[in-house]
Short mmCIF file of C-alpha atoms and ligand atoms in Angstrom, two decimals:
data_model
loop_
_atom_site.label_atom_id
_atom_site.label_comp_id
_atom_site.label_asym_id
_atom_site.label_seq_id
_atom_site.Cartn_x
_atom_site.Cartn_y
_atom_site.Cartn_z
CA MET O 308 14.25 -20.24 14.58
CA ALA O 309 11.09 -18.52 15.75
CA GLY O 310 10.79 -16.24 18.74
CA ARG O 311 13.01 -14.70 21.38
CA ARG O 312 14.15 -11.71 19.47
CA GLY O 313 14.81 -8.41 21.24
CA ALA O 314 12.61 -5.33 20.95
CA LEU O 315 13.52 -2.12 19.16
CA ILE O 316 12.71 0.75 21.51
CA VAL O 317 13.19 4.26 20.12
CA LEU O 318 13.10 7.40 22.24
CA GLU O 319 12.14 10.51 20.31
CA GLY O 320 11.36 14.05 21.38
CA ALA O 321 12.54 17.62 21.34
CA ASP O 322 15.94 18.63 22.67
CA ARG O 323 16.31 18.36 26.45
CA ALA O 324 13.18 16.24 26.82
CA GLY O 325 15.36 13.78 28.73
CA LYS O 326 15.94 11.15 26.03
CA SER O 327 19.63 10.47 26.72
CA THR O 328 19.09 10.35 30.50
CA GLN O 329 16.17 7.95 30.13
CA ALA O 330 17.85 5.76 27.50
CA LYS O 331 20.77 5.16 29.84
CA ARG O 332 18.55 4.44 32.86
CA LEU O 333 16.33 2.13 30.83
CA VAL O 334 19.27 0.00 29.67
CA GLU O 335 20.57 -0.23 33.25
CA SER O 336 17.24 -1.20 34.74
CA LEU O 337 16.41 -3.72 32.00
CA LYS O 338 19.77 -5.39 32.61
CA GLU O 339 19.14 -5.46 36.37
CA ARG O 340 15.88 -7.23 35.62
CA GLY O 341 17.63 -9.91 33.61
CA TYR O 342 16.97 -8.71 30.07
CA GLN O 343 19.70 -8.44 27.44
CA ALA O 344 19.69 -4.74 26.56
CA GLU O 345 22.03 -2.28 24.85
CA GLY O 346 21.90 1.42 24.08
CA MET O 347 22.48 3.09 20.72
CA ARG O 348 22.17 6.70 19.57
CA PHE O 349 21.70 8.59 16.33
CA PRO O 350 23.53 10.35 15.00
CA GLU O 351 26.31 7.90 15.90
CA ARG O 352 29.09 10.44 15.65
CA THR O 353 32.04 8.03 15.86
CA THR O 354 31.82 6.58 12.34
CA GLU O 355 33.23 8.34 9.24
CA ILE O 356 29.77 9.45 8.18
CA GLY O 357 28.96 10.34 11.79
CA ARG O 358 32.00 12.63 11.96
CA LEU O 359 30.69 14.58 8.97
CA VAL O 360 27.31 14.91 10.66
CA GLY O 361 28.89 15.88 13.99
CA SER O 362 30.98 18.57 12.40
CA TYR O 363 27.85 19.95 10.68
CA LEU O 364 25.90 19.98 13.96
CA GLU O 365 28.74 21.75 15.74
CA LYS O 366 28.70 24.32 12.94
CA LYS O 367 32.30 23.50 12.02
CA SER O 368 31.18 22.75 8.48
CA ASN O 369 28.28 23.63 6.22
CA LEU O 370 26.44 21.09 4.12
CA GLU O 371 23.59 21.42 1.67
CA ASP O 372 20.25 20.39 3.28
CA HIS O 373 19.56 17.30 1.13
CA THR O 374 23.14 16.18 1.53
CA VAL O 375 23.08 16.29 5.32
CA HIS O 376 19.66 14.60 5.40
CA LEU O 377 21.10 11.70 3.41
CA LEU O 378 24.17 11.56 5.65
CA PHE O 379 21.89 11.22 8.72
CA SER O 380 20.07 8.45 6.84
CA ALA O 381 23.31 6.73 5.80
CA ASN O 382 24.46 6.96 9.41
CA ARG O 383 21.43 4.88 10.42
CA TRP O 384 21.69 2.40 7.53
CA GLU O 385 25.33 1.65 8.24
CA GLN O 386 24.24 0.32 11.66
CA VAL O 387 21.25 -1.71 10.40
CA PRO O 388 23.11 -5.02 9.85
CA LEU O 389 24.46 -4.81 13.40
CA MET O 390 21.07 -3.83 14.78
CA LYS O 391 19.37 -6.77 13.06
CA GLU O 392 22.02 -9.16 14.30
CA LYS O 393 21.59 -7.97 17.87
CA LEU O 394 17.78 -8.04 17.74
CA ARG O 395 17.82 -11.55 16.26
CA SER O 396 20.15 -12.74 19.00
CA GLY O 397 17.67 -11.54 21.64
CA VAL O 398 19.16 -8.17 22.56
CA THR O 399 16.68 -5.35 23.13
CA LEU O 400 17.97 -2.11 21.64
CA VAL O 401 17.20 1.21 23.32
CA VAL O 402 17.81 3.86 20.66
CA ASP O 403 18.24 7.56 21.42
CA ARG O 404 16.60 9.14 18.28
CA TYR O 405 15.99 7.38 14.96
CA ALA O 406 14.38 8.09 11.57
CA PHE O 407 11.59 10.16 13.13
CA SER O 408 14.20 12.77 14.07
CA GLY O 409 15.31 12.65 10.46
CA VAL O 410 11.81 13.50 9.23
CA ALA O 411 10.91 15.97 11.99
CA PHE O 412 14.15 17.98 11.80
CA THR O 413 14.65 18.09 8.04
CA SER O 414 11.02 18.98 7.38
CA SER O 415 11.21 21.81 9.94
CA LYS O 416 14.06 23.47 8.09
CA LYS O 417 12.15 25.01 5.21
CA VAL O 418 9.51 26.53 7.45
CA ILE O 419 11.70 27.97 10.11
CA ALA O 420 14.90 29.18 8.52
CA GLU O 421 14.04 32.88 8.59
CA ALA O 422 12.23 33.06 11.92
CA ALA O 423 14.96 31.06 13.70
CA ALA O 424 17.72 33.27 12.40
CA LYS O 425 16.17 36.24 14.21
CA ARG O 426 15.95 34.58 17.62
CA GLY O 427 18.53 33.94 20.34
CA ASP O 428 20.15 30.54 20.71
CA PHE O 429 19.54 28.30 23.72
CA GLY O 430 22.34 25.92 22.85
CA ASN O 431 25.50 25.84 20.79
CA GLU O 432 24.59 23.30 18.16
CA ARG O 433 22.70 23.79 14.97
CA TYR O 434 18.90 23.47 15.48
CA GLU O 435 19.14 24.55 19.13
CA THR O 436 16.82 27.52 18.95
CA SER O 437 13.37 27.73 20.51
CA ALA O 438 11.68 28.50 17.17
CA PHE O 439 13.21 25.45 15.54
CA GLN O 440 12.38 23.18 18.47
CA LYS O 441 8.78 24.36 18.45
CA MET O 442 8.48 23.43 14.79
CA VAL O 443 10.08 20.03 15.47
CA GLN O 444 7.50 19.35 18.18
CA LYS O 445 4.72 20.15 15.75
CA ARG O 446 6.22 17.73 13.24
CA TYR O 447 6.47 14.97 15.85
CA ALA O 448 2.77 15.52 16.67
CA GLU O 449 1.92 15.13 12.98
CA LEU O 450 4.02 11.98 12.68
CA MET O 451 2.27 10.47 15.71
CA GLU O 452 -1.07 10.70 13.92
CA ASP O 453 0.05 7.57 12.05
CA ARG O 454 -1.23 5.04 14.59
CA SER O 455 0.49 2.10 12.89
CA LEU O 456 3.81 3.26 14.35
CA ASN O 457 2.96 2.16 17.89
CA TRP O 458 4.02 5.40 19.58
CA GLN O 459 3.56 5.79 23.30
CA VAL O 460 3.57 9.36 24.57
CA ILE O 461 5.18 10.08 27.93
CA ASP O 462 4.91 13.45 29.67
CA ALA O 463 8.54 14.55 29.98
CA ALA O 464 7.60 17.26 32.50
CA GLN O 465 7.27 14.61 35.22
CA SER O 466 10.17 13.78 37.54
CA MET O 467 13.03 11.64 36.16
CA GLU O 468 11.82 8.77 38.33
CA GLU O 469 8.24 8.99 37.10
CA VAL O 470 9.31 9.17 33.46
CA HIS O 471 11.66 6.24 34.01
CA SER O 472 9.05 3.99 35.55
CA ALA O 473 6.57 4.79 32.76
CA ILE O 474 9.16 3.99 30.09
CA ARG O 475 10.29 0.83 31.87
CA GLN O 476 6.77 -0.53 32.16
CA LEU O 477 5.99 0.12 28.50
CA SER O 478 9.33 -1.40 27.51
CA GLU O 479 8.77 -4.60 29.47
CA ASP O 480 5.37 -4.99 27.77
CA ILE O 481 6.79 -4.44 24.30
CA ILE O 482 9.69 -6.86 24.94
CA GLN O 483 7.09 -9.57 25.66
CA GLU O 484 5.06 -8.64 22.59
CA ALA O 485 8.02 -8.42 20.23
CA LYS O 486 9.48 -11.76 21.28
CA ASP O 487 7.52 -13.81 18.76
CA GLN O 488 7.22 -11.28 15.95
CA PRO O 489 9.38 -11.44 12.82
CA LEU O 490 11.97 -8.69 12.32
CA GLY O 491 10.84 -8.13 8.74
CA LYS O 492 8.37 -5.34 9.33
CA LEU O 493 10.80 -3.18 11.29
CA TRP O 494 12.72 -2.12 8.20
CA VAL O 495 11.25 -1.59 4.74
CA GLU O 496 13.01 -0.32 1.65
CA SER O 497 11.32 3.08 1.87
CA ASP O 498 12.65 3.87 5.35
CA THR O 499 14.54 7.16 5.48
P1 LIG N 1219 17.89 15.03 25.68
O1 LIG N 1219 18.78 13.87 25.46
O2 LIG N 1219 16.45 14.76 25.36
O3 LIG N 1219 18.36 16.28 24.99
P2 LIG N 1219 18.93 14.98 28.39
O4 LIG N 1219 18.67 13.58 28.87
O5 LIG N 1219 20.31 15.30 27.96
O6 LIG N 1219 17.88 15.38 27.25
O7 LIG N 1219 18.46 15.96 29.55
C1 LIG N 1219 18.61 17.37 29.45
C2 LIG N 1219 18.80 17.96 30.84
O8 LIG N 1219 17.59 17.86 31.58
C3 LIG N 1219 19.87 17.27 31.66
O9 LIG N 1219 20.55 18.23 32.44
C4 LIG N 1219 19.09 16.31 32.55
O10 LIG N 1219 19.75 16.04 33.75
C5 LIG N 1219 17.81 17.10 32.78
N1 LIG N 1219 16.60 16.25 32.92
C6 LIG N 1219 16.32 15.13 32.27
N2 LIG N 1219 15.11 14.63 32.62
C7 LIG N 1219 14.60 15.48 33.54
C8 LIG N 1219 13.39 15.52 34.30
N3 LIG N 1219 12.44 14.58 34.17
N4 LIG N 1219 13.21 16.55 35.16
C9 LIG N 1219 14.15 17.51 35.28
N5 LIG N 1219 15.33 17.53 34.60
C10 LIG N 1219 15.55 16.53 33.73
N1 LIG N 1220 19.02 15.04 13.94
C1 LIG N 1220 19.13 13.77 14.37
C2 LIG N 1220 18.60 15.32 12.63
O1 LIG N 1220 18.50 16.49 12.23
N2 LIG N 1220 18.35 14.28 11.77
C3 LIG N 1220 18.45 12.99 12.17
O2 LIG N 1220 18.20 12.06 11.36
C4 LIG N 1220 18.86 12.71 13.52
C5 LIG N 1220 18.99 11.29 13.98
O3 LIG N 1220 20.71 16.00 15.29
F1 LIG N 1220 19.38 18.33 16.76
C6 LIG N 1220 19.36 16.16 14.85
C7 LIG N 1220 18.55 16.25 16.08
C8 LIG N 1220 19.48 17.00 17.02
C9 LIG N 1220 20.86 16.53 16.61
O4 LIG N 1220 21.46 15.94 18.79
C10 LIG N 1220 21.43 15.47 17.52
P1 LIG N 1220 21.61 14.98 20.07
O5 LIG N 1220 21.78 15.94 21.21
O6 LIG N 1220 22.88 14.19 19.81
O7 LIG N 1220 20.40 14.12 20.18
MG1 LIG N 1221 20.45 13.70 24.14
#
């Protein structure tokens, strides 16, 4: 049956940009406006794979870099059947981080390992150092050069309300646009 699928809306950005706050508000306001919408996050720490990732992020365990990259990836793939089912049934998914975090964070590791180790932390989890976050931001900027990905950039330095209304407007537009598009092009075999 053609049409009426939900949109896949992914929020990406450096730590503390406001992604989790905005994802929650977006789901609430879309629902108030009569859309079917649900939130998701990655890593999804409640699955078996997610618990391994969570423990790594909390520095309770150490994992080899390729291994943890693939666990982040597996943690997304294990949700794909559910995501497709929801999108097909008309639910718009608001996702707090996705594969772009996978690329931006893993590819920052090689470059930054030494510099980051010398600097003070600004959070408790792995990757929460200013040097690392700076590198991640640079990687996001490089990823956004690929125009086919349909990125929309929102200035996260604005007030919560301003950011929210910008995201909501863009989301309503994309929900209309996505409605009649096939799901096929959202996932390809080469996705990380
Ligand atoms: P992220 O999920 O990107 O790491 P959060 O949504 O957890 O970011 O927000 C990080 C912190 O910044 C929280 O304390 C939140 O209340 C605050 N915050 C979020 N958005 C804004 C904003 N636009 N202006 C000021 N503070 C914000
Ligand atoms: N992260 C997240 C990765 O390194 N790779 C990934 O594929 C994903 C989805 O995990 F530091 C990192 C990004 C961030 C951490 O933190 C998750 P939050 O606060 O739960 O977003
Ligand atoms: Mg968050």
